[in-house]
Short mmCIF file of C-alpha atoms in Angstrom, two decimals:
data_model
loop_
_atom_site.label_atom_id
_atom_site.label_comp_id
_atom_site.label_asym_id
_atom_site.label_seq_id
_atom_site.Cartn_x
_atom_site.Cartn_y
_atom_site.Cartn_z
CA UNK D 1 -83.97 -144.89 140.90
CA UNK D 2 -86.13 -144.73 143.42
CA UNK D 3 -84.13 -144.28 147.15
CA UNK D 4 -86.12 -145.33 149.75
CA UNK D 5 -84.74 -143.59 153.19
CA UNK D 6 -85.90 -144.04 156.34
CA UNK D 7 -86.45 -141.55 158.99
CA UNK D 8 -84.93 -143.71 162.22
CA UNK D 9 -81.08 -144.58 161.98
CA UNK D 10 -80.48 -148.18 160.89
CA UNK D 11 -77.45 -149.01 162.55
CA UNK D 12 -73.53 -148.21 161.79
CA UNK D 13 -73.06 -146.30 158.65
CA UNK D 14 -69.27 -145.40 157.46
CA UNK D 15 -68.64 -142.18 156.11
CA UNK D 16 -65.11 -141.70 156.94
CA UNK D 17 -63.24 -142.32 153.70
CA UNK D 18 -59.30 -142.81 153.93
CA UNK D 19 -57.32 -140.72 151.52
CA UNK D 20 -54.55 -142.00 149.60
CA UNK D 21 -50.91 -140.85 150.66
CA UNK D 22 -50.68 -137.21 149.44
CA UNK D 23 -48.95 -133.65 150.25
CA UNK D 24 -49.85 -130.67 152.65
CA UNK D 25 -52.10 -128.13 152.07
CA UNK D 26 -51.67 -123.93 151.61
CA UNK D 27 -53.51 -120.83 151.63
CA UNK D 28 -53.63 -118.07 148.90
CA UNK D 29 -55.08 -115.21 151.05
CA UNK D 30 -55.62 -111.88 149.95
CA UNK D 31 -54.76 -112.76 146.18
CA UNK D 32 -56.75 -113.84 143.21
CA UNK D 33 -58.62 -117.01 142.71
CA UNK D 34 -55.71 -119.68 141.30
CA UNK D 35 -57.45 -122.75 140.38
CA UNK D 36 -55.21 -125.89 140.46
CA UNK D 37 -54.38 -128.58 138.33
CA UNK D 38 -57.10 -131.26 138.77
CA UNK D 39 -55.89 -134.63 140.26
CA UNK D 40 -58.82 -137.08 140.67
CA UNK D 41 -58.68 -140.53 142.44
CA UNK D 42 -61.31 -143.17 142.82
CA UNK D 43 -63.06 -142.95 146.80
CA UNK D 44 -60.83 -145.32 148.50
CA UNK D 45 -61.83 -148.19 151.19
CA UNK D 46 -63.60 -146.79 154.39
CA UNK D 47 -61.58 -146.18 157.63
CA UNK D 48 -63.85 -145.79 160.37
CA UNK D 49 -63.41 -144.82 164.39
CA UNK D 50 -60.71 -141.93 163.90
CA UNK D 51 -60.58 -138.62 165.90
CA UNK D 52 -62.28 -135.84 163.58
CA UNK D 53 -62.40 -131.83 163.63
CA UNK D 54 -64.68 -130.06 162.17
CA UNK D 55 -64.19 -126.41 161.66
CA UNK D 56 -62.56 -123.07 159.68
CA UNK D 57 -59.18 -123.07 158.47
CA UNK D 58 -57.38 -119.86 160.45
CA UNK D 59 -53.69 -120.43 159.80
CA UNK D 60 -51.15 -122.65 158.33
CA UNK D 61 -48.20 -124.42 160.23
CA UNK D 62 -48.79 -126.73 158.72
CA UNK D 63 -52.69 -126.52 158.69
CA UNK D 64 -54.24 -124.67 161.67
CA UNK D 65 -58.08 -125.18 162.03
CA UNK D 66 -59.91 -123.26 164.93
CA UNK D 67 -56.67 -122.74 166.40
CA UNK D 68 -55.84 -126.42 166.60
CA UNK D 69 -52.47 -127.06 164.61
CA UNK D 70 -52.60 -130.07 162.52
CA UNK D 71 -49.32 -131.91 160.99
CA UNK D 72 -50.48 -132.49 157.46
CA UNK D 73 -47.26 -133.21 155.55
CA UNK D 74 -48.68 -136.43 154.65
CA UNK D 75 -52.15 -135.83 153.04
CA UNK D 76 -53.57 -133.21 151.04
CA UNK D 77 -56.76 -131.65 150.90
CA UNK D 78 -59.36 -132.88 148.54
CA UNK D 79 -63.09 -132.13 147.68
CA UNK D 80 -65.55 -134.82 146.90
CA UNK D 81 -67.09 -134.60 143.36
CA UNK D 82 -70.54 -135.43 142.30
CA UNK D 83 -69.39 -138.60 140.90
CA UNK D 84 -67.56 -139.49 144.19
CA UNK D 85 -64.11 -139.45 142.68
CA UNK D 86 -61.61 -136.61 144.78
CA UNK D 87 -59.78 -133.79 143.48
CA UNK D 88 -56.97 -132.23 145.06
CA UNK D 89 -57.90 -129.01 145.93
CA UNK D 90 -55.54 -126.03 147.41
CA UNK D 91 -56.62 -124.89 151.17
CA UNK D 92 -57.27 -121.29 151.89
CA UNK D 93 -58.24 -118.87 154.80
CA UNK D 94 -61.78 -119.31 155.66
CA UNK D 95 -62.13 -122.65 154.01
CA UNK D 96 -64.39 -125.31 155.98
CA UNK D 97 -62.66 -128.90 156.27
CA UNK D 98 -63.09 -132.06 157.96
CA UNK D 99 -59.70 -133.40 159.40
CA UNK D 100 -59.41 -136.86 160.27
CA UNK D 101 -55.94 -137.57 162.61
CA UNK D 102 -54.65 -140.10 164.76
CA UNK D 103 -55.20 -138.46 167.56
CA UNK D 104 -51.85 -137.05 168.42
CA UNK D 105 -52.78 -134.12 165.67
CA UNK D 106 -51.20 -136.04 162.63
CA UNK D 107 -53.99 -135.80 159.62
CA UNK D 108 -54.90 -139.33 157.99
CA UNK D 109 -57.39 -137.03 155.29
CA UNK D 110 -58.50 -133.30 154.59
CA UNK D 111 -61.35 -132.77 152.97
CA UNK D 112 -62.60 -129.37 152.29
CA UNK D 113 -66.59 -128.47 152.24
CA UNK D 114 -68.34 -125.77 150.73
CA UNK D 115 -71.49 -124.65 152.31
CA UNK D 116 -73.20 -123.39 148.83
CA UNK D 117 -71.93 -123.18 145.59
CA UNK D 118 -74.42 -121.77 142.58
CA UNK D 119 -75.63 -118.78 141.63
CA UNK D 120 -76.43 -115.58 143.61
CA UNK D 121 -80.38 -115.00 143.60
CA UNK D 122 -79.94 -111.86 145.43
CA UNK D 123 -77.89 -109.27 147.36
CA UNK D 124 -78.97 -107.08 150.55
CA UNK D 125 -75.45 -104.75 150.96
CA UNK D 126 -77.73 -102.93 153.84
CA UNK D 127 -78.76 -106.18 155.92
CA UNK D 128 -75.29 -107.71 154.84
CA UNK D 129 -76.52 -110.92 153.14
CA UNK D 130 -77.08 -112.36 150.00
CA UNK D 131 -79.04 -115.42 149.10
CA UNK D 132 -77.42 -118.29 147.13
CA UNK D 133 -79.21 -121.69 145.83
CA UNK D 134 -82.15 -120.71 148.44
CA UNK D 135 -79.57 -120.02 151.75
CA UNK D 136 -79.48 -117.05 153.41
CA UNK D 137 -75.70 -115.87 153.65
CA UNK D 138 -74.70 -113.31 156.22
CA UNK D 139 -71.17 -111.40 156.25
CA UNK D 140 -69.59 -111.50 159.71
CA UNK D 141 -67.38 -108.47 160.37
CA UNK D 142 -66.59 -109.72 164.50
CA UNK D 143 -64.14 -112.13 165.22
CA UNK D 144 -66.24 -113.06 168.58
CA UNK D 145 -69.07 -114.02 166.42
CA UNK D 146 -66.78 -116.28 164.33
CA UNK D 147 -64.36 -116.05 161.70
CA UNK D 148 -64.24 -112.62 159.75
CA UNK D 149 -65.51 -113.28 156.16
CA UNK D 150 -63.03 -113.12 153.67
CA UNK D 151 -63.86 -111.85 150.00
CA UNK D 152 -61.66 -113.62 147.35
CA UNK D 153 -60.58 -111.23 144.64
CA UNK D 154 -62.22 -109.99 142.47
CA UNK D 155 -64.60 -109.26 145.69
CA UNK D 156 -63.34 -107.38 148.29
CA UNK D 157 -66.88 -106.26 150.18
CA UNK D 158 -70.26 -107.88 150.10
CA UNK D 159 -71.37 -104.99 147.18
CA UNK D 160 -68.76 -105.99 144.42
CA UNK D 161 -70.91 -109.57 144.57
CA UNK D 162 -73.63 -109.44 141.95
CA UNK D 163 -76.94 -111.30 141.16
CA UNK D 164 -76.24 -114.20 138.47
CA UNK D 165 -72.71 -114.45 139.96
CA UNK D 166 -71.12 -117.91 140.24
CA UNK D 167 -69.90 -118.28 143.90
CA UNK D 168 -68.38 -120.77 146.36
CA UNK D 169 -69.23 -120.15 149.75
CA UNK D 170 -68.05 -121.44 152.96
CA UNK D 171 -69.82 -120.73 156.11
CA UNK D 172 -70.99 -121.64 159.91
CA UNK D 173 -74.39 -123.30 160.00
CA UNK D 174 -76.58 -121.60 162.04
CA UNK D 175 -79.75 -123.22 163.19
CA UNK D 176 -82.30 -120.72 164.14
CA UNK D 177 -85.54 -122.95 163.90
CA UNK D 178 -85.84 -126.66 162.95
CA UNK D 179 -86.69 -125.30 159.33
CA UNK D 180 -84.81 -122.30 159.49
CA UNK D 181 -80.98 -121.80 159.08
CA UNK D 182 -78.48 -119.25 157.92
CA UNK D 183 -75.30 -119.23 156.93
CA UNK D 184 -72.61 -117.13 158.34
CA UNK D 185 -69.61 -116.71 155.59
CA UNK D 186 -66.30 -117.32 156.06
CA UNK D 187 -65.08 -116.90 152.68
CA UNK D 188 -67.13 -116.03 149.41
CA UNK D 189 -65.27 -116.13 145.94
CA UNK D 190 -66.34 -116.09 142.61
CA UNK D 191 -66.28 -119.56 141.27
CA UNK D 192 -65.65 -121.12 137.54
CA UNK D 193 -68.36 -122.95 135.59
CA UNK D 194 -69.23 -126.31 136.92
CA UNK D 195 -70.85 -129.13 136.05
CA UNK D 196 -72.92 -128.94 139.42
CA UNK D 197 -74.09 -126.70 142.38
CA UNK D 198 -73.68 -127.53 145.55
CA UNK D 199 -75.28 -126.89 149.14
CA UNK D 200 -74.30 -128.11 152.48
CA UNK D 201 -76.90 -128.24 155.28
CA UNK D 202 -79.14 -129.84 158.21
CA UNK D 203 -82.34 -131.99 156.80
CA UNK D 204 -85.46 -130.67 157.70
CA UNK D 205 -89.10 -131.38 156.61
CA UNK D 206 -88.28 -134.88 155.04
CA UNK D 207 -91.23 -136.25 153.63
CA UNK D 208 -90.01 -140.28 152.79
CA UNK D 209 -93.32 -140.38 150.96
CA UNK D 210 -92.32 -137.92 148.23
CA UNK D 211 -88.83 -138.25 148.60
CA UNK D 212 -87.87 -134.59 149.04
CA UNK D 213 -86.49 -132.47 152.35
CA UNK D 214 -85.49 -129.21 153.16
CA UNK D 215 -82.20 -127.07 153.14
CA UNK D 216 -82.76 -123.56 154.37
CA UNK D 217 -85.59 -122.53 152.00
CA UNK D 218 -85.18 -124.78 148.91
CA UNK D 219 -86.79 -128.06 148.60
CA UNK D 220 -84.46 -130.99 147.89
CA UNK D 221 -86.49 -134.00 145.21
CA UNK D 222 -83.55 -136.79 146.05
CA UNK D 223 -85.92 -139.67 143.80
CA UNK D 224 -83.61 -140.04 141.38
CA UNK D 225 -80.23 -139.01 143.51
CA UNK D 226 -77.34 -141.53 144.17
CA UNK D 227 -76.95 -141.55 147.90
CA UNK D 228 -73.43 -142.11 149.65
CA UNK D 229 -72.57 -144.19 151.39
CA UNK D 230 -74.87 -146.83 149.78
CA UNK D 231 -77.20 -147.75 152.97
CA UNK D 232 -77.26 -144.36 154.36
CA UNK D 233 -80.17 -143.22 156.17
CA UNK D 234 -81.90 -139.84 155.96
CA UNK D 235 -83.44 -138.33 158.83
CA UNK D 236 -84.39 -134.86 160.04
CA UNK D 237 -81.46 -133.29 161.56
CA UNK D 238 -78.87 -134.66 159.88
CA UNK D 239 -75.71 -133.32 157.75
CA UNK D 240 -75.65 -133.65 154.39
CA UNK D 241 -74.31 -132.01 151.18
CA UNK D 242 -76.10 -132.24 147.92
CA UNK D 243 -75.03 -131.82 144.27
CA UNK D 244 -77.55 -130.46 142.23
CA UNK D 245 -76.99 -130.06 138.30
CA UNK D 246 -75.21 -126.72 137.50
CA UNK D 247 -77.94 -123.41 136.74
CA UNK D 248 -80.89 -125.10 137.73
CA UNK D 249 -81.53 -123.11 140.74
CA UNK D 250 -82.04 -119.40 140.03
CA UNK D 251 -85.32 -118.08 141.06
CA UNK D 252 -86.62 -121.45 141.83
CA UNK D 253 -87.10 -122.49 145.32
CA UNK D 254 -86.79 -126.61 144.28
CA UNK D 255 -84.47 -128.87 143.24
CA UNK D 256 -83.55 -132.08 141.85
CA UNK D 257 -80.44 -133.66 143.56
CA UNK D 258 -78.29 -135.55 141.28
CA UNK D 259 -75.79 -136.84 144.72
CA UNK D 260 -76.34 -136.68 148.41
CA UNK D 261 -73.39 -137.28 150.98
CA UNK D 262 -74.95 -137.97 154.07
CA UNK D 263 -72.50 -137.31 157.04
CA UNK D 264 -73.35 -139.55 160.03
CA UNK D 265 -71.04 -138.46 162.24
CA UNK D 266 -71.45 -141.51 165.05
CA UNK D 267 -70.67 -144.28 163.11
CA UNK D 268 -67.54 -142.42 161.56
CA UNK D 269 -65.90 -141.69 164.78
CA UNK D 270 -66.89 -144.86 166.99
CA UNK D 271 -66.75 -143.06 169.91
CA UNK D 272 -63.69 -141.22 169.28
CA UNK D 273 -62.75 -137.33 170.10
CA UNK D 274 -64.80 -134.52 168.01
CA UNK D 275 -63.97 -130.94 167.91
CA UNK D 276 -66.67 -128.91 166.38
CA UNK D 277 -66.20 -124.97 165.85
CA UNK D 278 -69.16 -122.77 165.41
CA UNK D 279 -71.43 -120.04 166.78
CA UNK D 280 -73.89 -120.84 169.00
CA UNK D 281 -77.43 -120.59 167.28
CA UNK D 282 -79.52 -122.48 170.10
CA UNK D 283 -78.87 -122.08 173.70
CA UNK D 284 -80.67 -123.42 176.58
CA UNK D 285 -78.89 -122.96 179.86
CA UNK D 286 -81.40 -124.42 181.98
CA UNK D 287 -81.63 -127.76 179.77
CA UNK D 288 -78.22 -127.50 179.59
CA UNK D 289 -77.85 -127.73 175.69
CA UNK D 290 -77.32 -125.78 172.52
CA UNK D 291 -76.80 -126.35 169.08
CA UNK D 292 -73.06 -125.25 167.30
CA UNK D 293 -73.19 -125.62 163.71
CA UNK D 294 -76.12 -127.82 163.00
CA UNK D 295 -74.97 -129.98 165.77
CA UNK D 296 -77.55 -130.75 168.62
CA UNK D 297 -75.02 -130.58 172.06
CA UNK D 298 -75.33 -131.93 175.60
CA UNK D 299 -73.48 -129.50 177.56
CA UNK D 300 -74.54 -130.97 181.17
CA UNK D 301 -71.07 -132.34 181.91
CA UNK D 302 -69.00 -130.29 180.16
CA UNK D 303 -65.94 -127.83 181.87
CA UNK D 304 -64.28 -124.80 180.28
CA UNK D 305 -60.82 -124.58 179.10
CA UNK D 306 -60.60 -121.23 180.06
CA UNK D 307 -59.93 -119.82 183.70
CA UNK D 308 -63.24 -118.68 185.02
CA UNK D 309 -65.07 -119.37 182.27
CA UNK D 310 -68.65 -120.86 183.08
CA UNK D 311 -72.00 -121.76 181.41
CA UNK D 312 -72.82 -118.12 182.33
CA UNK D 313 -70.71 -117.10 179.81
CA UNK D 314 -72.18 -118.72 177.12
CA UNK D 315 -74.06 -116.25 174.61
CA UNK D 316 -76.15 -116.77 171.55
CA UNK D 317 -74.01 -116.16 168.38
CA UNK D 318 -71.10 -116.69 170.27
CA UNK D 319 -67.70 -118.52 168.76
CA UNK D 320 -66.80 -121.74 170.28
CA UNK D 321 -65.21 -124.88 170.01
CA UNK D 322 -66.45 -127.89 171.27
CA UNK D 323 -64.75 -131.17 171.88
CA UNK D 324 -66.84 -134.37 172.73
CA UNK D 325 -68.22 -137.49 171.03
CA UNK D 326 -71.37 -138.50 169.27
CA UNK D 327 -73.95 -140.46 171.02
CA UNK D 328 -76.51 -139.98 167.99
CA UNK D 329 -76.10 -139.48 164.32
CA UNK D 330 -77.37 -135.74 165.14
CA UNK D 331 -76.28 -135.05 168.89
CA UNK D 332 -72.40 -134.40 170.59
CA UNK D 333 -72.06 -134.92 174.16
CA UNK D 334 -69.49 -132.42 175.13
CA UNK D 335 -66.51 -132.94 177.21
CA UNK D 336 -64.93 -129.42 176.96
CA UNK D 337 -65.93 -126.10 175.62
CA UNK D 338 -63.63 -123.20 174.61
CA UNK D 339 -64.85 -119.42 173.90
CA UNK D 340 -63.17 -117.69 170.87
CA UNK D 341 -62.76 -114.42 170.11
CA UNK D 342 -62.61 -113.07 173.62
CA UNK D 343 -59.88 -112.06 176.48
CA UNK D 344 -57.68 -109.94 174.26
CA UNK D 345 -57.43 -112.92 171.75
CA UNK D 346 -59.55 -111.24 168.70
CA UNK D 347 -56.17 -109.45 167.38
CA UNK D 348 -54.32 -113.06 167.64
CA UNK D 349 -56.89 -115.52 165.73
CA UNK D 350 -55.01 -116.21 162.40
CA UNK D 351 -51.57 -117.86 163.05
CA UNK D 352 -48.86 -118.42 159.99
CA UNK D 353 -45.83 -120.31 160.34
CA UNK D 354 -43.62 -119.78 157.12
CA UNK D 355 -40.89 -117.89 155.14
CA UNK D 356 -41.09 -114.26 154.44
CA UNK D 357 -41.62 -113.56 150.92
CA UNK D 358 -42.52 -110.55 148.70
CA UNK D 359 -41.15 -108.33 151.02
CA UNK D 360 -41.35 -104.77 150.52
CA UNK D 361 -41.48 -103.19 154.35
CA UNK D 362 -42.91 -104.71 157.46
CA UNK D 363 -45.97 -103.22 156.44
CA UNK D 364 -45.88 -105.05 153.04
CA UNK D 365 -45.17 -108.96 152.81
CA UNK D 366 -46.75 -112.78 152.25
CA UNK D 367 -45.95 -115.78 154.15
CA UNK D 368 -47.92 -118.88 153.15
CA UNK D 369 -48.96 -116.81 150.31
CA UNK D 370 -50.95 -114.73 152.55
CA UNK D 371 -50.45 -110.81 152.23
CA UNK D 372 -49.30 -109.47 156.20
CA UNK D 373 -48.91 -105.91 157.52
CA UNK D 374 -46.83 -106.52 160.73
CA UNK D 375 -46.26 -102.28 160.41
CA UNK D 376 -48.13 -102.44 163.96
CA UNK D 377 -46.85 -105.56 165.11
CA UNK D 378 -44.51 -106.17 168.29
CA UNK D 379 -41.96 -107.88 166.86
CA UNK D 380 -39.33 -110.02 169.05
CA UNK D 381 -36.01 -108.33 168.64
CA UNK D 382 -34.26 -111.31 170.42
CA UNK D 383 -35.43 -114.33 168.02
CA UNK D 384 -35.19 -112.20 164.61
CA UNK D 385 -31.81 -109.83 165.55
CA UNK D 386 -33.77 -106.70 165.67
CA UNK D 387 -36.77 -105.50 164.78
CA UNK D 388 -36.53 -105.29 160.90
CA UNK D 389 -38.10 -107.97 158.55
CA UNK D 390 -36.46 -109.62 155.65
CA UNK D 391 -37.25 -111.88 152.64
CA UNK D 392 -36.35 -115.88 153.64
CA UNK D 393 -36.77 -114.99 157.49
CA UNK D 394 -38.63 -117.75 159.06
CA UNK D 395 -41.40 -116.71 161.15
CA UNK D 396 -44.36 -117.19 163.23
CA UNK D 397 -47.43 -114.68 162.63
CA UNK D 398 -50.18 -113.91 164.68
CA UNK D 399 -53.05 -111.37 163.72
CA UNK D 400 -56.11 -110.36 162.31
CA UNK D 401 -57.74 -111.82 159.61
CA UNK D 402 -59.06 -109.06 157.33
CA UNK D 403 -61.99 -108.77 155.16
CA UNK D 404 -59.62 -109.05 151.83
CA UNK D 405 -57.77 -112.14 153.28
CA UNK D 406 -54.58 -110.52 154.33
CA UNK D 407 -53.37 -110.31 158.03
CA UNK D 408 -52.70 -107.82 160.30
CA UNK D 409 -50.12 -109.23 162.58
CA UNK D 410 -50.19 -108.33 165.97
CA UNK D 411 -47.51 -110.35 167.15
CA UNK D 412 -43.76 -111.66 164.90
CA UNK D 413 -41.37 -113.66 166.00
CA UNK D 414 -38.44 -115.85 163.99
CA UNK D 415 -38.10 -119.42 163.98
CA UNK D 416 -35.09 -122.05 163.18
CA UNK D 417 -35.53 -123.70 159.97
CA UNK D 418 -36.27 -127.51 160.60
CA UNK D 419 -35.81 -130.03 158.38
CA UNK D 420 -38.20 -131.89 157.44
CA UNK D 421 -41.00 -130.04 159.14
CA UNK D 422 -40.69 -126.39 158.51
CA UNK D 423 -42.52 -125.43 155.30
CA UNK D 424 -40.02 -122.91 153.59
CA UNK D 425 -40.74 -120.93 150.88
CA UNK D 426 -38.62 -119.57 147.93
CA UNK D 427 -39.33 -117.13 144.69
CA UNK D 428 -37.20 -117.89 141.52
CA UNK D 429 -37.05 -118.55 138.08
CA UNK D 430 -37.29 -122.75 136.67
CA UNK D 431 -34.65 -123.60 134.62
CA UNK D 432 -32.99 -126.89 133.70
CA UNK D 433 -36.45 -129.07 133.76
CA UNK D 434 -36.45 -132.70 133.88
CA UNK D 435 -39.58 -134.26 133.13
CA UNK D 436 -38.17 -137.84 133.74
CA UNK D 437 -36.67 -137.08 137.15
CA UNK D 438 -39.25 -134.55 137.96
CA UNK D 439 -37.08 -131.79 139.21
CA UNK D 440 -35.57 -128.73 138.10
CA UNK D 441 -33.29 -125.22 139.46
CA UNK D 442 -34.72 -122.62 141.14
CA UNK D 443 -32.76 -119.45 141.07
CA UNK D 444 -33.83 -117.32 143.95
CA UNK D 445 -32.64 -113.93 144.95
CA UNK D 446 -30.47 -115.82 147.51
CA UNK D 447 -29.49 -119.07 146.12
CA UNK D 448 -29.97 -121.72 143.60
CA UNK D 449 -32.06 -124.98 144.65
CA UNK D 450 -32.74 -128.20 143.38
CA UNK D 451 -36.46 -128.46 143.65
CA UNK D 452 -38.56 -132.01 143.18
CA UNK D 453 -42.03 -132.69 142.46
CA UNK D 454 -44.10 -135.53 142.56
CA UNK D 455 -47.59 -136.68 141.74
CA UNK D 456 -48.74 -135.39 145.16
CA UNK D 457 -47.18 -131.70 144.45
CA UNK D 458 -49.96 -129.36 144.03
CA UNK D 459 -50.09 -126.70 140.97
CA UNK D 460 -51.66 -123.60 140.97
CA UNK D 461 -51.94 -121.80 137.67
CA UNK D 462 -48.82 -124.17 136.62
CA UNK D 463 -48.05 -127.51 134.80
CA UNK D 464 -45.52 -129.60 135.52
CA UNK D 465 -44.92 -129.53 131.33
CA UNK D 466 -44.20 -125.71 131.39
CA UNK D 467 -42.12 -124.78 134.19
CA UNK D 468 -38.98 -123.99 132.25
CA UNK D 469 -38.37 -119.91 132.52
CA UNK D 470 -41.25 -119.64 134.45
CA UNK D 471 -41.47 -117.27 137.67
CA UNK D 472 -42.53 -119.58 140.27
CA UNK D 473 -43.03 -119.64 144.06
CA UNK D 474 -42.60 -123.11 145.42
CA UNK D 475 -43.57 -124.28 149.17
CA UNK D 476 -42.11 -127.16 150.45
CA UNK D 477 -40.08 -129.11 153.11
CA UNK D 478 -35.68 -128.98 152.47
CA UNK D 479 -34.51 -132.67 152.71
CA UNK D 480 -30.69 -133.00 152.22
CA UNK D 481 -30.47 -129.33 150.74
CA UNK D 482 -33.34 -130.39 147.75
CA UNK D 483 -36.39 -128.53 148.59
CA UNK D 484 -39.18 -131.33 147.84
CA UNK D 485 -42.41 -128.87 146.81
CA UNK D 486 -45.50 -129.76 148.13
CA UNK D 487 -47.13 -126.45 146.07
CA UNK D 488 -46.15 -124.75 142.94
CA UNK D 489 -47.57 -121.30 142.03
CA UNK D 490 -46.97 -119.47 138.76
CA UNK D 491 -46.27 -116.15 139.67
CA UNK D 492 -49.02 -113.66 138.46
CA UNK D 493 -48.03 -110.71 135.80
#
């Protein structure tokens, strides 16, 4: 089909999609890639005018995005597929997400949106970069410039990534010029074969006559593409996610789009507050404007939430969180700015709330599936009743993210378990599986628990029909002595 798209906005376009009620997300951290049991749903009816956070996952408590804690017990994270359906997905540190919430930090939806997925075209270890689907991806090790790049197993560093590998990259979009973007990676993972590759970026060089536009160095032909939402309008500077038939872009710099999601932020949010996290890629202090994650931001009326900070403290490449409202589809009017990764914050960027499991020593344990080293941390001896940690202690961890996905803790506090709100974890062996009641018994080193699951539970390397006798790691909420599972993970041998 021939889609005629204009270069001028056409009025209100709804893009925010309400998700069905599903359960909370979780982290994989330093462990290997863990496929989830796929659950797909049709895209539901549209919901407009909700506050939104667009940023990077840097903790779990239950979900923390760019330092903001979100209550996501009522929803699960989903990705939109090339057919418009939604699939449940496990969220990990470094993932890029869009969170629609009620204004009080309670999530209505969590959408995971990778920046680029496809075949690696080149790797330059010296320059710290790689090219995927015509996109230049750079690795980051400085928390002041944004989240440190996490390499998911089997990768541990850029040198492990090879040409022709199939990868999934989450990244900050850094628009260095109108027609030049680089992606600053927050997470790089090897992915399984898929029917489609994906590119997320900012439209440039749009030609409505030729039906083409560019994302980075990749020329996109959208002549035969399905556009979502149906009446969406493409324009230069707007944010899109493009689906392309798998393995059709390797050495080529052109691609035929199959499905294009247009992210028209103004009608999505309808004047409600939006928070955008990213690195400053364009800064005009005289004109009081900057660009963050591809978004043009008017900072003329912005204030700083940190004592003593002013416009003079803003620098190119700096990692900031901007709150404001969209005044156009591509432009944000800022009200507040927070500078991250400075003032002693670098060693406290990541925050985890959960149960200690897999404990070997203070230098080796997991919380929310993330490996933690607390050997040099300050442990609150009052709340923890000493400085020696152990399995099943409920804790708050603050620390720095490492390239292998683990956390180097700087501070540890112990927390009380609050029924229906604290995410607890248990490792054990499943027995007495009742598929009708959707329950089983989990025998741990500490106790014997009844675990219940439902259609909202995320299964990782596991399936509901093959749990009996398996060693599992379960996360969820404790209610009346029953563990309501949000995530069930089959232990790796």
